[in-house]
Amino acid sequence: MIRKYRNGDGLKVAVQKAQADEAVEGAAYFDNVGKYSLVRSDGKVAAVFGYAGETGTVADCYALIAGDIGGQLIEAVRFFRSEIPLVLERYGFTGVQMTVKKNFAAGARFARMLGFDFAGELPKFYNENDYQLFERI
């Protein structure tokens, strides 16, 4: 089930190994940008999603996803493929972008499933790790 983000949800996600570095700082950051949480039937938070930006700009899209999310990822993809255009219109964003750690195949696949296109390489972008930029304009 996808519900409104609640403070602390970001800290409850047992993230994938590739997102471990980001989760240290990013989980708490979600209390500022978190919009949605994907919650399992047992009440555990499987993923959190959010975005931030100013009207007239390309917004940043954020996600922390549990390593064992499995088939629930499809629920999130369906929701966000239809939600992103509404967010663009509602907040006046010109597009959304997300970064994915280079060689994190599942992250790049998720971005593409959401309709994002590869936009470029980001060498040593975060914690001396290379990332890739994906955009949906």
Short mmCIF file of C-alpha atoms in Angstrom, two decimals:
data_model
loop_
_atom_site.label_atom_id
_atom_site.label_comp_id
_atom_site.label_asym_id
_atom_site.label_seq_id
_atom_site.Cartn_x
_atom_site.Cartn_y
_atom_site.Cartn_z
CA MET A 1 0.00 0.00 0.00
CA ILE A 2 1.24 3.49 -0.81
CA ARG A 3 0.42 6.08 1.82
CA LYS A 4 1.51 9.57 2.79
CA TYR A 5 5.04 9.69 4.18
CA ARG A 6 5.30 9.85 7.99
CA ASN A 7 8.31 11.28 9.81
CA GLY A 8 10.84 8.54 10.44
CA ASP A 9 9.70 6.28 7.58
CA GLY A 10 13.02 6.79 5.78
CA LEU A 11 14.90 5.32 8.72
CA LYS A 12 12.76 2.17 8.60
CA VAL A 13 13.75 1.07 5.08
CA ALA A 14 16.24 -1.84 4.97
CA VAL A 15 17.89 -0.42 1.85
CA GLN A 16 19.66 -2.26 -0.91
CA LYS A 17 23.43 -2.56 -0.52
CA ALA A 18 24.00 -0.05 -3.34
CA GLN A 19 22.03 2.59 -1.41
CA ALA A 20 23.70 2.02 1.97
CA ASP A 21 25.89 5.16 1.71
CA GLU A 22 22.94 7.32 0.71
CA ALA A 23 20.71 5.96 3.45
CA VAL A 24 22.98 7.18 6.24
CA GLU A 25 22.20 10.84 5.48
CA GLY A 26 19.26 10.42 3.15
CA ALA A 27 16.94 8.56 5.49
CA ALA A 28 16.68 11.51 7.85
CA TYR A 29 16.48 13.93 4.90
CA PHE A 30 13.21 12.28 3.90
CA ASP A 31 11.53 13.94 6.85
CA ASN A 32 11.92 17.16 4.78
CA VAL A 33 11.12 15.85 1.28
CA GLY A 34 9.26 12.59 1.83
CA LYS A 35 5.90 12.42 0.12
CA TYR A 36 5.04 8.72 -0.05
CA SER A 37 5.83 5.45 1.68
CA LEU A 38 5.29 1.95 0.32
CA VAL A 39 4.18 -0.17 3.26
CA ARG A 40 3.86 -3.95 3.38
CA SER A 41 0.87 -5.76 4.81
CA ASP A 42 2.90 -6.42 7.98
CA GLY A 43 3.39 -2.66 8.44
CA LYS A 44 7.08 -2.57 7.46
CA VAL A 45 8.18 0.30 5.23
CA ALA A 46 9.55 -1.13 1.96
CA ALA A 47 10.34 2.17 0.24
CA VAL A 48 10.05 5.93 0.52
CA PHE A 49 9.77 8.44 -2.30
CA GLY A 50 9.89 12.21 -2.49
CA TYR A 51 10.82 15.22 -4.55
CA ALA A 52 12.05 18.76 -3.99
CA GLY A 53 12.42 21.81 -6.17
CA GLU A 54 11.26 25.30 -6.95
CA THR A 55 8.50 26.27 -9.37
CA GLY A 56 9.91 26.57 -12.88
CA THR A 57 12.86 24.25 -12.22
CA VAL A 58 13.66 20.59 -12.69
CA ALA A 59 12.86 18.94 -9.37
CA ASP A 60 15.03 16.32 -7.69
CA CYS A 61 13.38 12.96 -7.16
CA TYR A 62 14.46 10.76 -4.25
CA ALA A 63 13.87 7.11 -3.39
CA LEU A 64 15.12 4.62 -0.84
CA ILE A 65 14.10 1.06 -1.63
CA ALA A 66 14.37 -2.09 0.49
CA GLY A 67 16.60 -4.86 -0.80
CA ASP A 68 13.76 -7.36 -0.56
CA ILE A 69 11.01 -5.24 -2.13
CA GLY A 70 10.27 -7.87 -4.78
CA GLY A 71 6.94 -7.63 -6.58
CA GLN A 72 5.85 -4.59 -4.61
CA LEU A 73 8.09 -2.50 -6.83
CA ILE A 74 5.48 -2.85 -9.58
CA GLU A 75 2.92 -1.11 -7.35
CA ALA A 76 5.30 1.81 -6.90
CA VAL A 77 6.12 2.01 -10.62
CA ARG A 78 2.45 2.08 -11.60
CA PHE A 79 1.68 4.76 -9.04
CA PHE A 80 4.61 7.03 -9.93
CA ARG A 81 4.28 6.74 -13.69
CA SER A 82 0.88 8.38 -13.31
CA GLU A 83 1.77 10.62 -10.32
CA ILE A 84 4.84 12.32 -11.84
CA PRO A 85 2.91 14.26 -14.52
CA LEU A 86 0.46 15.44 -11.84
CA VAL A 87 3.36 16.59 -9.63
CA LEU A 88 4.91 18.48 -12.55
CA GLU A 89 1.65 20.31 -13.16
CA ARG A 90 0.73 20.87 -9.51
CA TYR A 91 4.09 22.40 -8.52
CA GLY A 92 5.07 23.96 -11.83
CA PHE A 93 8.21 21.86 -12.26
CA THR A 94 9.66 21.68 -15.78
CA GLY A 95 10.74 18.08 -15.17
CA VAL A 96 12.22 15.73 -12.59
CA GLN A 97 15.66 14.20 -12.30
CA MET A 98 17.21 11.47 -10.22
CA THR A 99 20.72 10.22 -9.64
CA VAL A 100 21.66 6.55 -9.52
CA LYS A 101 24.98 5.12 -8.41
CA LYS A 102 26.92 3.96 -11.47
CA ASN A 103 26.70 0.19 -12.02
CA PHE A 104 23.60 -0.03 -9.79
CA ALA A 105 21.58 -1.88 -12.43
CA ALA A 106 18.40 -2.13 -10.34
CA GLY A 107 18.42 1.63 -9.74
CA ALA A 108 18.89 2.42 -13.43
CA ARG A 109 16.14 -0.06 -14.34
CA PHE A 110 13.80 1.61 -11.81
CA ALA A 111 14.51 5.04 -13.33
CA ARG A 112 13.75 3.74 -16.81
CA MET A 113 10.58 2.01 -15.62
CA LEU A 114 9.41 5.39 -14.34
CA GLY A 115 9.97 6.95 -17.76
CA PHE A 116 13.29 8.64 -17.00
CA ASP A 117 15.98 8.84 -19.70
CA PHE A 118 19.72 8.65 -19.15
CA ALA A 119 21.09 12.22 -19.23
CA GLY A 120 24.76 11.90 -18.33
CA GLU A 121 27.59 10.74 -16.11
CA LEU A 122 28.34 12.35 -12.74
CA PRO A 123 31.93 11.46 -11.75
CA LYS A 124 32.61 11.42 -8.00
CA PHE A 125 29.16 12.89 -7.38
CA TYR A 126 28.55 11.64 -3.83
CA ASN A 127 31.05 10.22 -1.32
CA GLU A 128 33.61 9.93 -4.14
CA ASN A 129 31.29 7.53 -6.01
CA ASP A 130 30.33 7.91 -9.66
CA TYR A 131 26.65 8.37 -10.43
CA GLN A 132 24.42 8.65 -13.46
CA LEU A 133 21.77 11.32 -14.04
CA PHE A 134 18.31 10.37 -15.29
CA GLU A 135 15.67 12.91 -16.30
CA ARG A 136 12.00 12.99 -17.14
CA ILE A 137 11.28 16.31 -18.83
#
